[in-house]
Short mmCIF file of C-alpha atoms in Angstrom, two decimals:
data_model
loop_
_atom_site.label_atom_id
_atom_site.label_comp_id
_atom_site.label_asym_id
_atom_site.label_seq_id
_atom_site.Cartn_x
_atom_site.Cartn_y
_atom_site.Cartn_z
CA UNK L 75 3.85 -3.15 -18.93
CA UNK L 76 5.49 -0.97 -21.96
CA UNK L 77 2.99 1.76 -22.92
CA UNK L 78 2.69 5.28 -24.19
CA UNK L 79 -0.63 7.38 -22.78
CA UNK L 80 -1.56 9.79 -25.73
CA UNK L 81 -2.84 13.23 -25.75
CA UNK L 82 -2.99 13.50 -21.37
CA UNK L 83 -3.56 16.80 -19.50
CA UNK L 84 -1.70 16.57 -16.62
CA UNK L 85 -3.75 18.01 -13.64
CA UNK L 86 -0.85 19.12 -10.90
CA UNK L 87 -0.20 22.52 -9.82
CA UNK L 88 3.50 21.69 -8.43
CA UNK L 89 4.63 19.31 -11.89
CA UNK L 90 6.26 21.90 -14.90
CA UNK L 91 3.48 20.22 -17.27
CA UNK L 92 0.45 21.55 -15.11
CA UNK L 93 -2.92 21.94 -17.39
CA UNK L 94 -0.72 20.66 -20.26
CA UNK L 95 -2.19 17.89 -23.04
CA UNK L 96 1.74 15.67 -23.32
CA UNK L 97 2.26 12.31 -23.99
CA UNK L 98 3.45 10.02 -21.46
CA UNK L 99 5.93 7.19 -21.67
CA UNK L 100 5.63 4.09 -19.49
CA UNK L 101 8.59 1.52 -19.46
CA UNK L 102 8.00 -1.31 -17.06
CA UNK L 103 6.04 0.48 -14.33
CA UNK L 104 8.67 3.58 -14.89
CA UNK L 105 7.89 7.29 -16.52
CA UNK L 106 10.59 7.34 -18.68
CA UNK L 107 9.66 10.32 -20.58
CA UNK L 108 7.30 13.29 -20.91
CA UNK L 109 6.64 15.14 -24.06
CA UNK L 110 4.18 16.75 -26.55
CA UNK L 111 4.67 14.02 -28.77
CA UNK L 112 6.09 10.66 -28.43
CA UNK L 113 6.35 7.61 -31.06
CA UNK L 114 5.26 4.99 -29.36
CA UNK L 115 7.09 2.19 -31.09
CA UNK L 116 6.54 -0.98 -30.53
CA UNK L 117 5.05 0.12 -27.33
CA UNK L 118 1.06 -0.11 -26.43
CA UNK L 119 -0.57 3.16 -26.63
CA UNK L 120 -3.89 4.47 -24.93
CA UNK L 121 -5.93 6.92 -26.27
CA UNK L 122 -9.27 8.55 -24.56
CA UNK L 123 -11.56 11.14 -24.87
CA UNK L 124 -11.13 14.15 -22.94
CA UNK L 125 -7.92 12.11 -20.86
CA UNK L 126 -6.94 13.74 -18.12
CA UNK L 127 -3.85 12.50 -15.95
CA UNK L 128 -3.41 13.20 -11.98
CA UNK L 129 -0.66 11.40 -9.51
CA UNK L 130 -3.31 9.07 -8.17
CA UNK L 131 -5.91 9.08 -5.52
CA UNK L 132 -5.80 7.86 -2.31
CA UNK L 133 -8.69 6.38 -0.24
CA UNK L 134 -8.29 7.39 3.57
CA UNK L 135 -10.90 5.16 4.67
CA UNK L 136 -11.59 1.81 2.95
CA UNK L 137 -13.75 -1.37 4.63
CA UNK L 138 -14.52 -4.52 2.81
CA UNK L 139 -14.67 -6.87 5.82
CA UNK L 140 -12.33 -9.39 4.20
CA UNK L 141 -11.46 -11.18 6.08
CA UNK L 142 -14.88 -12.72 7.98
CA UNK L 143 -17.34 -10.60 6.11
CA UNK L 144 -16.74 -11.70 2.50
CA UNK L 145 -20.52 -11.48 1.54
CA UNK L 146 -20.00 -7.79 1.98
CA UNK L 147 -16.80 -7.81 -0.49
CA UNK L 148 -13.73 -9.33 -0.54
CA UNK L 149 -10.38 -8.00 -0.91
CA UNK L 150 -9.88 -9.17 -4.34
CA UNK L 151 -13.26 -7.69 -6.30
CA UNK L 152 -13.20 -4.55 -3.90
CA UNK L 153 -9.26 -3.89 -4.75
CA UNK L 154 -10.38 -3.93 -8.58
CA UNK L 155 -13.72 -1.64 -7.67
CA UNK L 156 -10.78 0.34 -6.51
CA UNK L 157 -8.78 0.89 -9.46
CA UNK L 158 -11.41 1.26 -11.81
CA UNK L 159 -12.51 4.28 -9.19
CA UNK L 160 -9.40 5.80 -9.74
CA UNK L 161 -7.35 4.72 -6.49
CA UNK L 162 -3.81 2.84 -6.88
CA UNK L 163 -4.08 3.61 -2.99
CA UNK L 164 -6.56 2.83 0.11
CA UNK L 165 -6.19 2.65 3.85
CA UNK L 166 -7.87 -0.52 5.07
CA UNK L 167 -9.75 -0.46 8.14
CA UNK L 168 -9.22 -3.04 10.77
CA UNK L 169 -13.29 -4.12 11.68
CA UNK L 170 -12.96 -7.63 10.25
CA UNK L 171 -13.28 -11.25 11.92
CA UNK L 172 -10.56 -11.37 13.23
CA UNK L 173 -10.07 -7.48 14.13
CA UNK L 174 -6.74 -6.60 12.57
CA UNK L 175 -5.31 -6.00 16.09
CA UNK L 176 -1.75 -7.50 15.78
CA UNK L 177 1.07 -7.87 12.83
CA UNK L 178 -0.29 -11.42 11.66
CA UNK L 179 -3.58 -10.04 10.59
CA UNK L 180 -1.80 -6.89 9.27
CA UNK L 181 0.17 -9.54 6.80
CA UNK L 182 -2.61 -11.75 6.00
CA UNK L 183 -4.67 -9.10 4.59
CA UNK L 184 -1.36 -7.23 2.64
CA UNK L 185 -0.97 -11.05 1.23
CA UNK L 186 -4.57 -10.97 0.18
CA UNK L 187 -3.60 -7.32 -2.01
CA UNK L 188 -0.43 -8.75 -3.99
CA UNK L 189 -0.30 -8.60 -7.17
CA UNK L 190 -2.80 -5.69 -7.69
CA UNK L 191 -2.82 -2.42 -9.31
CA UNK L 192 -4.11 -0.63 -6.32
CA UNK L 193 -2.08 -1.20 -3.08
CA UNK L 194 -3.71 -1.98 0.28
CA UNK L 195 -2.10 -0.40 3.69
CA UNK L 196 -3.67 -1.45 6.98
CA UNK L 197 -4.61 0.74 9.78
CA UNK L 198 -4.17 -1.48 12.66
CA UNK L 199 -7.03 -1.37 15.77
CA UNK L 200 -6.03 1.05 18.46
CA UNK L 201 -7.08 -1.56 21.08
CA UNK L 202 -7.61 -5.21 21.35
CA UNK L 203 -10.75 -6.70 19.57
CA UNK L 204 -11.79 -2.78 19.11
CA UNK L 205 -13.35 -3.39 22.16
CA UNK L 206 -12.08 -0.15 24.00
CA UNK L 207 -10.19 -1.75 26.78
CA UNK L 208 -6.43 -2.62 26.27
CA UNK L 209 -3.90 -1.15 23.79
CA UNK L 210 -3.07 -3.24 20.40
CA UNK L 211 -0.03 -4.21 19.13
CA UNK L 212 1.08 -1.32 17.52
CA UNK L 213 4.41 -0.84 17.56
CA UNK L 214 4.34 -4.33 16.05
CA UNK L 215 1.61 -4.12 13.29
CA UNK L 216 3.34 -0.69 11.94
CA UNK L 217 6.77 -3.11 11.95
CA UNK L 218 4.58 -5.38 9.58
CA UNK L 219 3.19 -2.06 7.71
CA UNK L 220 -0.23 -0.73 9.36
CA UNK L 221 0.00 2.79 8.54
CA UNK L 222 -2.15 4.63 11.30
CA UNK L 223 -4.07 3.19 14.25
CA UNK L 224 -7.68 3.49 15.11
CA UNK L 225 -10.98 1.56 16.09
CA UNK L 226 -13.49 1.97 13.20
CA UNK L 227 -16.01 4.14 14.09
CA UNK L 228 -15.95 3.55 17.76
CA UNK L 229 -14.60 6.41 20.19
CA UNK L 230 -12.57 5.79 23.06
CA UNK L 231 -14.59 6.40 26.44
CA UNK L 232 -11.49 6.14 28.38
CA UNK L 233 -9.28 9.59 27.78
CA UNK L 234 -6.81 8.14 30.12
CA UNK L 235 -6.29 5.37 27.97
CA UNK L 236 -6.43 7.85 24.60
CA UNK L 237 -3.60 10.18 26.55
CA UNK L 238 -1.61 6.94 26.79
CA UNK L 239 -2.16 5.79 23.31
CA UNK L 240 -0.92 9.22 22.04
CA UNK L 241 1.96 9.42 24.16
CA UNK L 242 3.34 5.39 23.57
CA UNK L 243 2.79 5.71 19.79
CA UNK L 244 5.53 8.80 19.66
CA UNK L 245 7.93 6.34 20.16
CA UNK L 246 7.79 5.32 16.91
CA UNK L 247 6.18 8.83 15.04
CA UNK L 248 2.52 6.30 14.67
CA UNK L 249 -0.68 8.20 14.23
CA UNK L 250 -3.80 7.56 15.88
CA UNK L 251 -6.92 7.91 14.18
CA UNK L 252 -9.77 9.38 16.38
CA UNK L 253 -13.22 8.48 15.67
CA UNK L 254 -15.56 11.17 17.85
CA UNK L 255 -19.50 9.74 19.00
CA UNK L 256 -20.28 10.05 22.72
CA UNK L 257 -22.83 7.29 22.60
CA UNK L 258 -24.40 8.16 25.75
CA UNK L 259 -25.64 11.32 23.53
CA UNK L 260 -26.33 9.66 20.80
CA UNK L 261 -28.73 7.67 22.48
CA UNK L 262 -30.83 5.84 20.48
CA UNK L 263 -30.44 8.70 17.64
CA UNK L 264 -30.34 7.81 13.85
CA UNK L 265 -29.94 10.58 11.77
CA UNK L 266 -28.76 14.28 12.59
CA UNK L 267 -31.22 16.12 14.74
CA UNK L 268 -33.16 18.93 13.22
CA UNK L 269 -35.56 19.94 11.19
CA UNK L 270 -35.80 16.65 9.12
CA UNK L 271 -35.70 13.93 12.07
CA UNK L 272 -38.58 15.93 13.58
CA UNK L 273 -40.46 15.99 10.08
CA UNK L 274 -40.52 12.24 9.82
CA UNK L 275 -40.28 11.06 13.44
CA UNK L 276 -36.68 9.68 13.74
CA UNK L 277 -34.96 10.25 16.82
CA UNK L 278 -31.94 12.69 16.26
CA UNK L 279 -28.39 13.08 16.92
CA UNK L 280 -27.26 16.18 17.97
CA UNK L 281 -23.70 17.82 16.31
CA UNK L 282 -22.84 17.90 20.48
CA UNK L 283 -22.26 14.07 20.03
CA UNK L 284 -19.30 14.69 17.63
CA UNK L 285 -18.15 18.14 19.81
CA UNK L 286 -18.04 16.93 22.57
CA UNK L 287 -15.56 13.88 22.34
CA UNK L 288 -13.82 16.08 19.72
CA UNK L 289 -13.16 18.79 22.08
CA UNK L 290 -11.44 16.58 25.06
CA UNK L 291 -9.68 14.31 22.14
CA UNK L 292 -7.59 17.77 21.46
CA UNK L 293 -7.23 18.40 25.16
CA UNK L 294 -5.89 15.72 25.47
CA UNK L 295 -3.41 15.96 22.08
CA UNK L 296 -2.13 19.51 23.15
CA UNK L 297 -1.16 17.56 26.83
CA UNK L 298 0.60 14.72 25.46
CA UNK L 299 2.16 15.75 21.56
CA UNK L 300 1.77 12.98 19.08
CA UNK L 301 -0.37 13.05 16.22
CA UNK L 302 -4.10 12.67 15.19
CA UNK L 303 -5.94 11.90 12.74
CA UNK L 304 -9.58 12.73 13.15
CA UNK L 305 -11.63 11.08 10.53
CA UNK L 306 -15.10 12.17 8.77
CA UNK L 307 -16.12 14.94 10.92
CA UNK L 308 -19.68 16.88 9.64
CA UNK L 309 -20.28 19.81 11.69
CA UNK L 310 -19.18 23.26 11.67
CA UNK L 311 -17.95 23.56 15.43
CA UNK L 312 -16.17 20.36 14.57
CA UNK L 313 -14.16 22.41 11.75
CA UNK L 314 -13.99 25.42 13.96
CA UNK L 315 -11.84 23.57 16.85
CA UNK L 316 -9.70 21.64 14.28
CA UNK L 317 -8.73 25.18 13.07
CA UNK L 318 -7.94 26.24 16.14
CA UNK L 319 -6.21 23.63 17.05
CA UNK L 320 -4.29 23.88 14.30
CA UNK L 321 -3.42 27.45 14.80
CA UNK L 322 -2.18 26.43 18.25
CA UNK L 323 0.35 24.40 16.61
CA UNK L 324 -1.09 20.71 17.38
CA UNK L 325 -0.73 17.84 15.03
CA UNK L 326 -4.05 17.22 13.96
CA UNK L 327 -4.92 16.78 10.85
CA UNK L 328 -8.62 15.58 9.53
CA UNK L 329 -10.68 13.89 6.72
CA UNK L 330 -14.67 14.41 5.62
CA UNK L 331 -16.69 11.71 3.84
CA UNK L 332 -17.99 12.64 0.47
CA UNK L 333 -21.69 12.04 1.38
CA UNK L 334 -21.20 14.55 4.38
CA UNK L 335 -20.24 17.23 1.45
CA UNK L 336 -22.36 16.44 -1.21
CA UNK L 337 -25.74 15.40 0.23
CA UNK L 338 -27.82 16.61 3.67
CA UNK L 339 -30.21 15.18 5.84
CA UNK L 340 -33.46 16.50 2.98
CA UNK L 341 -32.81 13.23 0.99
CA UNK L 342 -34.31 11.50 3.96
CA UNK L 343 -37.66 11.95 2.98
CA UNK L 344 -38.16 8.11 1.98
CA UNK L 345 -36.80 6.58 4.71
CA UNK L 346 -34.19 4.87 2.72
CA UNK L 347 -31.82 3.09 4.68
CA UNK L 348 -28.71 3.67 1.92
CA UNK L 349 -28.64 7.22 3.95
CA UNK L 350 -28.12 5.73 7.03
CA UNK L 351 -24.62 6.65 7.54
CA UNK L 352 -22.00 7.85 10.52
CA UNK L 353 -21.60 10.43 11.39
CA UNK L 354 -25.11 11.20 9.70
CA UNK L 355 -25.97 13.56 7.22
CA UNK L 356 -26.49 16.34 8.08
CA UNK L 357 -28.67 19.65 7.28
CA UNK L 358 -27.17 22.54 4.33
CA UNK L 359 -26.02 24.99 7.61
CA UNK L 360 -23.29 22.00 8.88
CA UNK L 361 -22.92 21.07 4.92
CA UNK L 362 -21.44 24.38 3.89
CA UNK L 363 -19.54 24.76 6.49
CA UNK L 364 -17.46 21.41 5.31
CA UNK L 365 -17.26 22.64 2.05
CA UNK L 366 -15.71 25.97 3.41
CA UNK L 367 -13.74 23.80 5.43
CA UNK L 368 -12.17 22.11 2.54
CA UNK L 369 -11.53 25.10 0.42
CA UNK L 370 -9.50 27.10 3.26
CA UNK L 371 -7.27 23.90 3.93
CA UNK L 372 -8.65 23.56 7.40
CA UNK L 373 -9.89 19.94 6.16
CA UNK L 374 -7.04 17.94 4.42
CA UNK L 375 -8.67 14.90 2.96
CA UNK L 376 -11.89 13.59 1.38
CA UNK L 377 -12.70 9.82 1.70
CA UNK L 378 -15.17 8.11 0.19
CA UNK L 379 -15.28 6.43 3.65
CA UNK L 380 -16.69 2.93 1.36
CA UNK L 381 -18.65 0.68 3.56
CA UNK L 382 -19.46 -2.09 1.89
CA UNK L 383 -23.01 -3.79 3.70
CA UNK L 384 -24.36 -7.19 3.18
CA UNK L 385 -28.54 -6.38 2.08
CA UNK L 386 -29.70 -8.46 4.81
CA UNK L 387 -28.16 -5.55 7.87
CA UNK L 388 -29.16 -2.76 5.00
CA UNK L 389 -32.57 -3.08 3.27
CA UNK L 390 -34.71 -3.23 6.68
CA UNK L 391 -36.44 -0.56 9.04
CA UNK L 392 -34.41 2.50 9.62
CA UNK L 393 -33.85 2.16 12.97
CA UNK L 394 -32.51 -1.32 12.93
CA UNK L 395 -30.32 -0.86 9.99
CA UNK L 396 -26.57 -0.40 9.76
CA UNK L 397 -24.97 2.32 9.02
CA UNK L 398 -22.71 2.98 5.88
CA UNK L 399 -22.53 3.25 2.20
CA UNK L 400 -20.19 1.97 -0.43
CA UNK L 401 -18.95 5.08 -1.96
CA UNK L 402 -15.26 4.11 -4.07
CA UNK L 403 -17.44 4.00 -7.78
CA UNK L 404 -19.10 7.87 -7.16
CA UNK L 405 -16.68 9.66 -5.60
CA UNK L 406 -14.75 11.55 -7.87
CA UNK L 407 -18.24 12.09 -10.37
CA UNK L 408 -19.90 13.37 -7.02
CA UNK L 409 -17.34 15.80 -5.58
CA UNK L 410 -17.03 17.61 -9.01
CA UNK L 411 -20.55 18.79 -8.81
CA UNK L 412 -19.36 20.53 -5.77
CA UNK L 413 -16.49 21.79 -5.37
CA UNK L 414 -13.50 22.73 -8.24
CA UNK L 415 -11.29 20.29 -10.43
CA UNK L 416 -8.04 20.77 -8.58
CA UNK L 417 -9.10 21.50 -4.90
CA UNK L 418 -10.99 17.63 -5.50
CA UNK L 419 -7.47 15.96 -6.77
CA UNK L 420 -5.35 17.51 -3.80
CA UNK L 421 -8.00 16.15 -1.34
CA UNK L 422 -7.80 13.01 -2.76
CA UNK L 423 -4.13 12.43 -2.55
CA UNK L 424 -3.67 14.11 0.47
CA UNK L 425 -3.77 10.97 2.37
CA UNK L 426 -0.72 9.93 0.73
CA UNK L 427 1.22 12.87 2.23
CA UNK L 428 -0.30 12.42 5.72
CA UNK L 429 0.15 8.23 5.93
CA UNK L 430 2.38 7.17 3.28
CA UNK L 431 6.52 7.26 3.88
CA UNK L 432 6.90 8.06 -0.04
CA UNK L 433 5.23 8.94 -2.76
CA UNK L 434 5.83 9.35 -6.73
CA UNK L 435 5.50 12.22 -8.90
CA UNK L 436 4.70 12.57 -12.37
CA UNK L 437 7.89 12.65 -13.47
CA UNK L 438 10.38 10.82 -15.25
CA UNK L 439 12.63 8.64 -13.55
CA UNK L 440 9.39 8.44 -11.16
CA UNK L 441 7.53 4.66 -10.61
CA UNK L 442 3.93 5.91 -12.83
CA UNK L 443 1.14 5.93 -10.23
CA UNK L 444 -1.37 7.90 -12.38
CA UNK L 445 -5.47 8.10 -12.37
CA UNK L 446 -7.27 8.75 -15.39
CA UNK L 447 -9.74 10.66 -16.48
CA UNK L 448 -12.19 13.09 -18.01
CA UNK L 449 -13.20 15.49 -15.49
CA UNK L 450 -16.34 17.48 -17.74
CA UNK L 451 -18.26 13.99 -18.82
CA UNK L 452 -21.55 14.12 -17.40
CA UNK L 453 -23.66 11.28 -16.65
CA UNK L 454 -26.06 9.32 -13.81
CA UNK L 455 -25.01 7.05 -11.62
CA UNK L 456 -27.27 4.03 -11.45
CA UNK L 457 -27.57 0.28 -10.46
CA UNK L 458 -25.00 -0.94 -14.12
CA UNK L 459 -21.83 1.10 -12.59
CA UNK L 460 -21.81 -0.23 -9.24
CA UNK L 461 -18.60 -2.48 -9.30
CA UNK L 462 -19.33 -3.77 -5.47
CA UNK L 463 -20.32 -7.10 -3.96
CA UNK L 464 -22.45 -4.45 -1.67
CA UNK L 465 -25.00 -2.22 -3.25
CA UNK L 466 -25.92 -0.03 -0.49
CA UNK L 467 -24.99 2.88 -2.50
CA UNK L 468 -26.18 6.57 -1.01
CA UNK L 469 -25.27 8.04 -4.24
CA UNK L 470 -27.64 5.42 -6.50
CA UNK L 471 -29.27 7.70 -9.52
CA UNK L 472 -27.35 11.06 -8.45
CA UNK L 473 -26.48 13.10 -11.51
CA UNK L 474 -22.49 12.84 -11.51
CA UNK L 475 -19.79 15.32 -13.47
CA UNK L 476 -16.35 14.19 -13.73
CA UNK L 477 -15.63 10.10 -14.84
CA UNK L 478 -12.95 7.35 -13.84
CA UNK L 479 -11.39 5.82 -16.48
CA UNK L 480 -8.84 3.93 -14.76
CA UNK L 481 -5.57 3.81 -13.49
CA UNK L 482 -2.15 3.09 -13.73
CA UNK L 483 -0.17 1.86 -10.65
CA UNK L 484 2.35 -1.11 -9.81
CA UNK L 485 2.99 -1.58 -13.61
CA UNK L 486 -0.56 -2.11 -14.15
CA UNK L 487 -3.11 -0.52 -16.35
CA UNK L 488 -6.92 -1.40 -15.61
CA UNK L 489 -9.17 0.56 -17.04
CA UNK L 490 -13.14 0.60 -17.22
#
């Protein structure tokens, strides 16, 4: 697709044109040139209010369920929820029927992406069936393009079979990703224990849950070498030992949900089941201490960590209903309440740096992977700009600054 994007601030502190409004010229998926004023020709032009232009976003933590779970989403409608959220990128997790546990799976569901403006990369189980028992095929599924391995949202009981895992995936420089829940803590808990769970009778889960496992999980990293990946952590002893650890030199790097940073465990009050998530939300002392986690660098990637949820596990009683929320749609509009312009971009291509072999820059000569946007537009999200099969939204009615136009990606523009 031929096309020159008028009057774009380019939001990147490393590119020449940083915080300046250029045209940008688009010929067949390349940026073949960057200026303050381009004729477009017989090219297509764009033209929005506000338009601002940043390398685009990447999604650390993406599940659909396709395939097996289709009346949750399916590949094809959630890829296009993507790029009209503003991601050309997401990392796919693996708990789907079958589990994507070997390199067939890992190509079925990359055939089910073709052909669409926002690319899909796999993360491939870390054991068979996610069942916690005997290594996957990794060496194979990263051959067929699986980007990091890791059993969604499950933690791996056995460290000896964690310290293996770490040490057989240096063969190839792989990356585990390292959810950490000790269940037997967790109990029977539902939402963070405090103040809150008290107030309305839920049983709690203590931040010891996440420490704990966390805590040996880096043990055992600074013992073997390798890499980790330790994804949506949400408490502040969580982002004191990942600082530490990375002081000491370990390869650990981490991500943090945007519900974790945006809301706490207050919006509870209702019992509403779309704040049922994990880890859980939790209270304003383990909130700021994210945030301040992000801003130093100890945290290097937001997620919207989308989990789409059929309404059927979703709108029951608390205590019996899954956990997750769809998230893609208000990400970008949420974070901006919180937390500055250009600290919210770099979080949300970071994941491109940490996973992905390459990546382009706005430049020319450069394939165009751009997200656009206005970053000051103010506005509520509600029930008409959820783009999801699932509507287990956390972020349903929340006052939002900051809004996705689009993208451009894989010579494709789709825009709202």
């Amino acid at each position: 697709m031929n096309i020159v994007i008028k009057n774009a601030t380019i939001v990147d502190a490393s590119n020449e044109f940083h915080q300046k409004q250029v045209d940008i010229k688009i010929e067949n998926g390349v940026i073949t040139e960057i200026a303050s004023e381009i004729n477009p020709g017989n090219f297509d032009t764009l033209s929005l209010e506000n338009l601002h232009v940043s390398g685009g976003w990447m999604d650390a933590s993406v599940s659909f369920g396709d395939p097996g779970f289709e009346d949750r989403e399916t590949i094809d409608n959630g890829l296009t929820t993507a790029a009209k959220s503003g991601f050309t990128h997401i990392a796919y997790q693996p708990n789907t029927s079958p589990v994507i546990d070997n390199q067939s799976i890992v190509s079925f569901v990359q055939s089910k992406a073709n052909h669409h403006a926002t690319s899909l990369y796999p993360i491939g189980a870390f054991t068979k069936n996610q069942e916690g028992n005997d290594l996957s095929e990794m060496f194979d599924m990263q051959n067929a393009g699986a980007i990091a391995f890791g059993d969604y949202k499950k933690s791996i009981s056995n460290a000896n079979l964690l310290k293996i895992g770490l040490q057989y995936v240096q063969d190839f420089d792989g990356t585990l990703i390292a959810f950490c829940n000790d269940d037997t803590i967790k109990g029977k808990g539902v939402v963070h224990e405090g103040i809150e769970s008290t107030k309305l009778g839920l049983k709690g889960i203590p931040p010891l849950a996440e420490e704990v496992v966390l805590a040996r999980n880096l043990f055992l990293l600074e013992y073997t070498g390798g890499k980790m990946h330790v994804p949506t952590v949400s408490t502040t002893q969580s982002v004191a030992m990942i600082k530490e650890a990375k002081a000491k030199g370990l390869h650990v790097t981490c991500s943090v949900a945007v519900h974790n940073l945006i809301l706490t465990d207050e919006v509870l009050s209702d019992f509403d089941t779309r704040f049922k998530v994990n880890p859980p939300l939790r209270d304003a002392f383990h909130q700021q201490a994210l945030i301040n986690g992000v801003l130093d660098g100890t945290i290097d990637v937001i997620t919207s960590d989308h989990c789409a949820m059929d309404i059927e596990h979703k709108k029951m009683e608390f205590d019996t209903a899954k956990d997750g929320t769809i998230g893609l749609e208000s990400a970008f509009g949420a974070l901006l309440t919180k937390l500055p312009l250009e600290v919210v971009i770099e979080k949300l291509q970071a994941a491109k740096h940490l996973f992905l072999k390459e990546f382009n820059e706005i430049k020319v000569g450069q394939k165009a992977d751009l997200t656009l946007f206005d970053p000051l537009k103010e506005w509520t999200f509600t029930k008409t700009d959820i783009l999801s099969k699932s509507k287990n939204a956390a972020f349903l009615n929340h006052s939002m600054k900051g809004f996705v136009y689009g993208i451009y990606h894989n010579n494709k523009l789709i825009i709202k």
